[in-house]
Each structure stands twice: as structure tokens, then as C-alpha cells.
Short mmCIF file of C-alpha atoms in Angstrom, two decimals:
data_model
loop_
_atom_site.label_atom_id
_atom_site.label_comp_id
_atom_site.label_asym_id
_atom_site.label_seq_id
_atom_site.Cartn_x
_atom_site.Cartn_y
_atom_site.Cartn_z
CA MET A 1 0.00 0.00 0.00
CA ASN A 2 1.33 3.39 -0.94
CA LEU A 3 1.89 5.49 2.17
CA LYS A 4 1.88 9.08 0.94
CA ARG A 5 3.56 10.84 3.80
CA ARG A 6 3.71 14.18 2.01
CA GLN A 7 -0.07 14.24 1.66
CA PHE A 8 -0.37 14.88 5.42
CA LEU A 9 0.94 18.38 6.00
CA PHE A 10 2.21 19.52 9.36
CA LEU A 11 1.14 22.78 10.87
CA GLY A 12 4.16 24.94 11.45
CA SER A 13 4.69 27.20 14.38
CA LEU A 14 1.81 29.61 14.74
CA GLY A 15 2.54 32.95 16.31
CA ALA A 16 0.36 34.71 18.81
CA ILE A 17 -2.65 36.37 17.21
CA GLY A 18 -3.64 39.56 18.96
CA THR A 19 -3.11 40.62 22.53
CA GLY A 20 -3.96 37.91 25.07
CA PHE A 21 -3.72 34.98 22.67
CA LEU A 22 -1.08 32.32 23.17
CA GLY A 23 0.79 30.99 20.19
CA TRP A 24 1.37 27.37 19.35
CA THR A 25 5.11 26.74 19.60
CA LEU A 26 5.99 23.28 18.42
CA ALA A 27 9.41 21.80 17.80
CA ARG A 28 9.61 18.40 16.13
CA HIS A 29 12.39 15.86 16.20
CA ASN A 30 11.94 12.41 14.65
CA ASN A 31 8.16 12.92 14.57
CA TYR A 32 7.96 13.82 18.26
CA ILE A 33 7.15 17.18 19.81
CA ASP A 34 9.78 18.47 22.23
CA ASP A 35 7.97 21.55 23.54
CA TRP A 36 4.29 21.10 24.32
CA ALA A 37 1.97 24.00 23.60
CA ALA A 38 -0.78 25.22 25.88
CA ILE A 39 -4.35 25.35 24.61
CA ALA A 40 -5.13 28.86 23.46
CA ALA A 41 -8.32 30.61 22.51
CA LYS A 42 -8.14 31.56 18.85
CA PRO A 43 -10.22 33.99 16.82
CA THR A 44 -12.78 32.03 14.81
CA LYS A 45 -11.69 31.84 11.22
CA LYS A 46 -14.31 32.96 8.72
CA ASP A 47 -14.21 29.71 6.78
CA LEU A 48 -14.52 27.36 9.78
CA LEU A 49 -17.26 24.81 9.00
CA LEU A 50 -17.25 22.65 12.12
CA ARG A 51 -15.32 22.03 15.31
CA PHE A 52 -15.64 18.68 17.11
CA VAL A 53 -13.65 16.34 19.36
CA SER A 54 -13.24 12.58 19.72
CA VAL A 55 -12.45 10.27 22.62
CA ALA A 56 -12.78 6.54 23.30
CA ASP A 57 -12.43 3.82 25.94
CA THR A 58 -13.79 6.23 28.50
CA GLY A 59 -16.29 4.44 30.69
CA THR A 60 -14.44 3.77 33.93
CA GLY A 61 -15.69 6.57 36.16
CA ALA A 62 -12.14 6.76 37.53
CA LYS A 63 -9.76 9.71 37.86
CA GLY A 64 -8.24 9.24 34.39
CA GLN A 65 -11.63 9.73 32.74
CA TYR A 66 -12.35 12.79 34.86
CA ALA A 67 -8.96 14.29 33.98
CA VAL A 68 -9.61 13.92 30.25
CA ALA A 69 -13.16 15.25 30.69
CA GLU A 70 -11.77 18.30 32.49
CA ALA A 71 -9.37 18.95 29.60
CA MET A 72 -12.26 18.58 27.13
CA ASN A 73 -14.27 21.14 29.10
CA PHE A 74 -11.33 23.54 29.28
CA TYR A 75 -10.85 23.27 25.51
CA HIS A 76 -14.58 23.96 25.05
CA GLN A 77 -14.26 27.16 27.10
CA GLN A 78 -11.49 28.37 24.80
CA ASN A 79 -12.79 26.92 21.51
CA PRO A 80 -16.51 26.06 21.71
CA TYR A 81 -17.78 22.88 20.05
CA ASN A 82 -21.06 20.96 20.22
CA LEU A 83 -20.12 17.47 19.02
CA VAL A 84 -18.15 14.62 20.62
CA ILE A 85 -17.44 11.38 18.75
CA LEU A 86 -17.50 8.66 21.42
CA ALA A 87 -15.78 5.68 19.84
CA GLY A 88 -16.79 2.79 22.05
CA ASP A 89 -16.18 1.05 25.37
CA ASN A 90 -18.48 3.62 26.85
CA ILE A 91 -19.25 1.55 29.96
CA TYR A 92 -16.70 -0.73 31.63
CA ASN A 93 -16.48 -3.56 32.25
CA ASN A 94 -19.60 -5.11 30.82
CA GLY A 95 -21.73 -2.35 29.35
CA GLU A 96 -24.05 -2.15 32.37
CA ILE A 97 -26.41 0.73 31.64
CA GLU A 98 -27.06 1.24 35.38
CA LYS A 99 -23.54 2.69 35.56
CA ILE A 100 -24.35 5.46 33.07
CA GLY A 101 -24.42 8.16 35.76
CA ALA A 102 -20.98 7.27 37.09
CA VAL A 103 -19.24 6.74 33.75
CA PHE A 104 -20.93 9.30 31.48
CA GLU A 105 -23.40 11.75 32.96
CA ARG A 106 -21.23 12.92 35.85
CA PRO A 107 -17.81 13.00 34.13
CA TYR A 108 -19.21 15.02 31.19
CA GLN A 109 -21.79 16.98 33.18
CA ALA A 110 -20.30 20.37 32.31
CA LEU A 111 -20.33 19.63 28.58
CA LEU A 112 -23.81 18.10 28.61
CA LYS A 113 -25.17 21.17 30.38
CA LYS A 114 -23.76 23.30 27.57
CA GLY A 115 -25.67 21.26 25.00
CA VAL A 116 -22.71 19.29 23.66
CA LYS A 117 -24.00 16.23 21.81
CA PHE A 118 -22.26 12.87 22.10
CA GLN A 119 -22.52 10.46 19.15
CA ALA A 120 -21.51 6.97 20.24
CA CYS A 121 -20.72 3.58 18.76
CA LEU A 122 -20.42 0.23 20.53
CA GLY A 123 -17.16 -1.24 21.79
CA ASN A 124 -16.42 -4.83 22.74
CA HIS A 125 -17.12 -4.17 26.42
CA ASP A 126 -20.43 -2.51 25.58
CA ILE A 127 -21.94 -5.61 23.97
CA ARG A 128 -21.40 -7.82 27.03
CA THR A 129 -24.81 -6.80 28.39
CA ASP A 130 -27.81 -7.51 26.15
CA ASN A 131 -25.57 -7.15 23.10
CA GLY A 132 -25.39 -3.39 23.68
CA GLU A 133 -29.13 -2.78 23.27
CA PRO A 134 -29.48 -0.61 26.41
CA GLN A 135 -26.78 1.74 25.11
CA ILE A 136 -28.32 1.85 21.63
CA LYS A 137 -31.57 3.03 23.22
CA TYR A 138 -29.93 5.46 25.65
CA PRO A 139 -30.84 9.03 24.50
CA GLY A 140 -27.50 10.51 25.58
CA PHE A 141 -25.59 8.42 23.04
CA ASN A 142 -27.76 9.59 20.10
CA MET A 143 -27.44 6.30 18.21
CA GLN A 144 -30.87 6.56 16.58
CA GLY A 145 -31.73 3.16 18.05
CA LYS A 146 -29.27 1.52 15.63
CA ARG A 147 -25.96 -0.31 15.81
CA TYR A 148 -24.73 1.64 12.78
CA TYR A 149 -26.02 4.94 11.49
CA THR A 150 -25.10 8.17 9.72
CA PHE A 151 -25.61 11.86 10.43
CA ARG A 152 -24.53 15.16 8.92
CA ARG A 153 -23.11 18.34 10.37
CA HIS A 154 -22.77 21.17 7.87
CA GLN A 155 -20.47 19.90 5.11
CA VAL A 156 -19.36 16.81 7.04
CA GLN A 157 -21.12 13.44 6.97
CA PHE A 158 -20.32 10.96 9.75
CA PHE A 159 -20.78 7.20 9.51
CA ALA A 160 -20.89 5.24 12.79
CA LEU A 161 -20.05 1.53 12.54
CA ASP A 162 -20.49 -1.55 14.67
CA THR A 163 -17.04 -3.14 14.38
CA ASN A 164 -17.62 -5.94 16.88
CA SER A 165 -17.13 -9.57 15.90
CA ASN A 166 -20.86 -10.27 16.11
CA ALA A 167 -21.85 -7.31 13.92
CA ASP A 168 -24.31 -7.92 11.10
CA TRP A 169 -21.69 -7.57 8.38
CA LYS A 170 -23.98 -8.88 5.63
CA LYS A 171 -26.25 -5.88 6.10
CA GLN A 172 -23.80 -3.31 7.44
CA LEU A 173 -21.26 -3.37 4.60
CA PRO A 174 -23.82 -2.89 1.79
CA TRP A 175 -25.43 -0.16 3.90
CA LEU A 176 -22.08 1.60 4.30
CA GLU A 177 -21.32 1.51 0.59
CA GLN A 178 -24.81 2.69 -0.27
CA GLU A 179 -24.63 5.60 2.17
CA LEU A 180 -21.14 6.58 1.05
CA SER A 181 -22.22 6.54 -2.59
CA ARG A 182 -25.27 8.70 -1.79
CA SER A 183 -23.34 11.26 0.21
CA ASN A 184 -22.92 14.65 -1.45
CA THR A 185 -20.80 16.18 1.31
CA PRO A 186 -17.17 17.10 0.59
CA TRP A 187 -16.06 15.63 3.95
CA LYS A 188 -16.68 12.02 4.98
CA VAL A 189 -15.67 10.76 8.43
CA VAL A 190 -16.15 7.13 9.52
CA PHE A 191 -15.81 6.00 13.12
CA GLY A 192 -15.93 2.65 14.91
CA HIS A 193 -14.40 1.10 17.98
CA HIS A 194 -11.79 -1.21 16.51
CA PRO A 195 -8.61 -0.12 14.73
CA ILE A 196 -7.67 -0.69 11.12
CA TYR A 197 -4.07 0.52 11.44
CA ALA A 198 -2.53 0.56 14.92
CA SER A 199 0.83 0.14 16.66
CA GLY A 200 -0.36 -0.93 20.10
CA VAL A 201 -1.35 -4.16 21.80
CA TYR A 202 -3.63 -5.35 18.99
CA GLY A 203 -1.86 -3.91 15.96
CA LYS A 204 -3.28 -3.59 12.47
CA ASN A 205 -6.32 -5.60 11.37
CA PRO A 206 -5.63 -7.32 8.01
CA GLU A 207 -9.29 -8.26 7.53
CA PHE A 208 -10.45 -4.69 8.13
CA ILE A 209 -7.74 -3.38 5.80
CA LYS A 210 -9.09 -5.70 3.11
CA THR A 211 -12.71 -4.79 3.83
CA PHE A 212 -12.70 -1.06 4.50
CA THR A 213 -9.75 0.58 2.78
CA PRO A 214 -11.03 -0.02 -0.78
CA LEU A 215 -14.39 1.53 0.17
CA PHE A 216 -12.69 4.50 1.83
CA GLN A 217 -10.54 5.10 -1.23
CA LYS A 218 -13.42 4.65 -3.70
CA TYR A 219 -15.74 7.10 -1.95
CA GLY A 220 -13.21 9.61 -0.65
CA VAL A 221 -13.32 9.00 3.11
CA GLN A 222 -10.70 11.35 4.53
CA LEU A 223 -10.74 10.21 8.17
CA TYR A 224 -11.39 7.07 10.24
CA ILE A 225 -11.58 7.47 14.04
CA ASN A 226 -11.44 4.59 16.54
CA GLY A 227 -10.49 3.43 20.02
CA HIS A 228 -9.86 -0.08 21.46
CA GLU A 229 -6.13 0.61 21.59
CA HIS A 230 -5.58 2.73 24.72
CA HIS A 231 -3.28 5.29 23.16
CA TYR A 232 -3.19 8.15 20.67
CA GLU A 233 -2.00 7.48 17.14
CA ARG A 234 -2.26 9.39 13.87
CA THR A 235 -1.21 7.79 10.61
CA THR A 236 0.09 9.23 7.42
CA SER A 237 -2.42 9.54 4.61
CA ILE A 238 -2.96 6.01 3.31
CA ASN A 239 -4.57 6.17 -0.12
CA GLY A 240 -6.25 9.41 0.94
CA THR A 241 -7.43 8.33 4.41
CA THR A 242 -5.93 9.24 7.78
CA TYR A 243 -6.51 6.75 10.61
CA LEU A 244 -6.70 8.29 14.07
CA ILE A 245 -6.87 6.47 17.42
CA THR A 246 -8.10 8.35 20.49
CA GLY A 247 -8.32 5.49 22.97
CA GLY A 248 -6.68 7.29 25.89
CA GLY A 249 -9.97 8.53 27.31
CA ALA A 250 -9.53 6.96 30.74
CA GLY A 251 -6.39 4.80 30.77
CA THR A 252 -3.34 4.03 28.66
CA ARG A 253 -1.28 1.14 27.34
CA PRO A 254 2.09 1.15 25.56
CA VAL A 255 2.30 2.06 21.87
CA GLY A 256 5.03 1.67 19.28
CA HIS A 257 5.75 3.31 15.94
CA SER A 258 5.01 1.65 12.58
CA GLU A 259 5.80 2.55 8.99
CA TRP A 260 2.42 4.26 8.69
CA THR A 261 2.65 6.16 12.00
CA GLU A 262 2.95 9.93 11.83
CA TYR A 263 2.74 10.33 15.60
CA SER A 264 1.91 8.06 18.55
CA ALA A 265 1.83 8.55 22.32
CA SER A 266 0.72 6.61 25.38
CA SER A 267 -1.16 9.57 26.84
CA LEU A 268 -4.48 10.26 28.49
CA SER A 269 -5.95 12.53 25.85
CA PHE A 270 -8.60 13.46 23.31
CA ALA A 271 -8.42 14.82 19.77
CA ALA A 272 -9.86 18.13 18.55
CA TYR A 273 -10.75 18.84 14.93
CA GLU A 274 -11.45 22.03 13.01
CA VAL A 275 -13.02 21.48 9.59
CA TYR A 276 -12.46 24.00 6.80
CA PRO A 277 -13.41 23.82 3.10
CA ASP A 278 -9.98 22.48 2.10
CA ARG A 279 -8.61 20.80 5.25
CA ILE A 280 -9.18 19.42 8.73
CA GLU A 281 -6.80 20.67 11.39
CA VAL A 282 -6.19 18.01 14.08
CA ARG A 283 -4.80 18.54 17.56
CA ALA A 284 -4.12 15.95 20.27
CA ILE A 285 -4.59 17.37 23.78
CA GLY A 286 -3.49 15.81 27.06
CA THR A 287 -4.74 16.13 30.61
CA ASP A 288 -2.24 18.93 31.22
CA LYS A 289 -4.35 20.89 28.69
CA ARG A 290 -1.49 21.10 26.24
CA VAL A 291 -1.25 20.14 22.58
CA PHE A 292 1.21 17.34 21.92
CA ASP A 293 0.50 16.62 18.24
CA GLN A 294 -1.06 18.49 15.37
CA GLY A 295 -1.40 18.13 11.64
CA ILE A 296 -3.60 18.74 8.62
CA ILE A 297 -5.82 16.37 6.67
CA PRO A 298 -6.31 17.71 3.12
CA ILE A 299 -9.67 17.31 1.47
CA LYS A 300 -8.06 15.42 -1.41
CA SER A 301 -4.77 13.62 -1.80
CA ALA A 302 -2.25 15.07 -4.20
#
């Protein structure tokens, strides 16, 4: 597979804009950032279409989840958003819906009160109770009563998948291709719980590579977001698609560095995205409220 590293452009150092605004000062060495940059409020750019964040493997109710949630709320205060992609394992250990207060409603109370909408998919832990049905029906996860679904925000269409081993693949895959082919939005973002490319405990998924990457390339999917691996990882553009793991929503595991990896870190964190007509700007943000990775996803590969 042709890994087109140059198709994923790095943001350079951004100076301070106006009095009171912090700049983003990043120094890179061998794909790692040496000086972390604090989150800064930025003037809204005229061509900003959408701002959203993603996080996964959250549902512990423990201090790690609360620390990430606090960073998400701080980022919202500086750069308001109203959408969170919640990429599975929403309730540990067995998807018990009676824990929803402890592992969702209380940790994200500040964001929920501000009207931030969470769009969830099911992880492997979530299906251990009634095959995930209680979560599918839970209003706060906005799953439309379905295991896989699509929704649109401005010029971005999102496609939520059930990537579990017991998913109804015979129906889901034709549905995905049909919905991708029907989409008239310039931006297409797919999310599911399990990774396609990853450098952690589970690694890449050859079957998913065979199944999904041709569809993503055919229909111009620019971004796939997932969890399952408890780390942050951003790939190079692979045939026009960037694969981004934000599984450090409550705990972490070790991560390596593969040929496709642009940046990886074993960090409690979430990812923030700003969508523009020609690009998506991505930032990874840790519990110290600082940016430790950033890059640009172009709307089309060169």
C-alpha cells in the first residue's frame, strides 16, 4: 500500500494572534514534539465549518476519565464545540447501563449542560450486556436506536459503525457503501471502535484493511476514528485516508511506531478537529491541557 507521507501536512509554528492569545510553539524531532503547547483561545476563522472532538475507551468513572473530561471542558471554554465522537467502550467492564451516571453523565456533566452532543458507537465491552441494546436506546448516546447509522453536520457526513465480531456484516457493509455513494458532502468521516491501522497491543487488522480501505478510497473518506487501543496514534495519509486512534480517554497502554505512523503517544488525551473547506486541522490534547500533536488532513490527496 502506498503510504503518501507528504499528503499529510504539518502545521508549522503559529505565532500569537492579537493581545492575550497564546501561540502554538511546536518543535519536532523524529516525529515527536519536544515543547508542548498550551491550549489557546483563537479567533474564529471565517471559513470554519465545524469544530468537534473525539475520545474513546472512557467508561471507567475513575480519575483518568475525569482528567480527560476536564481537559475537554477547558478546551470547550477556549474553543466552543457541540459534538463529541464517542468511539466505544463507553461503559466498563460489561456495558451495564445502570452505571451510566458514574461513567458518562457525571464526568461530562459540564459539557452536557452546555448542549454538547455525544454520538456513540459500541465497543467490545459494551456488547457484554444484552448485546449493547441498552446503550443503543440510551438518549445521551444519540445512536438513533441503531448499531450503525449516519448523520450530517454542515459539510461533514459521519458514519458510525459496529465493528464488533458479532456485527451484522452482511447488512452493514452494503449499507455503508450505499450511504457513502449517496453522500454529497465534501467531507466524509467514519468511526468505529476497533482499529484498522494501529501500533499498540492489537496492531493492524488485516481483515479490516481488506474490507474497508477499498471503500474508503473509492468514496473519498478522509478520516477514520477509533479506540480499542488505549493510546493516541495518527497515521500518514494512506490512499487518501488518515486513521486516528483516540483510545486514551480513561487509561493508557504502551504504543510503538510503525511505517504508517505519523505520531503516537501513550497519553491520556482526546483529539480536537477544526473542519475547513480544504482541510481538517487536528490537535491531540493531554490532561495537562497542552497540545502534543497536530497536523492537517487535506480534502483530497495530491
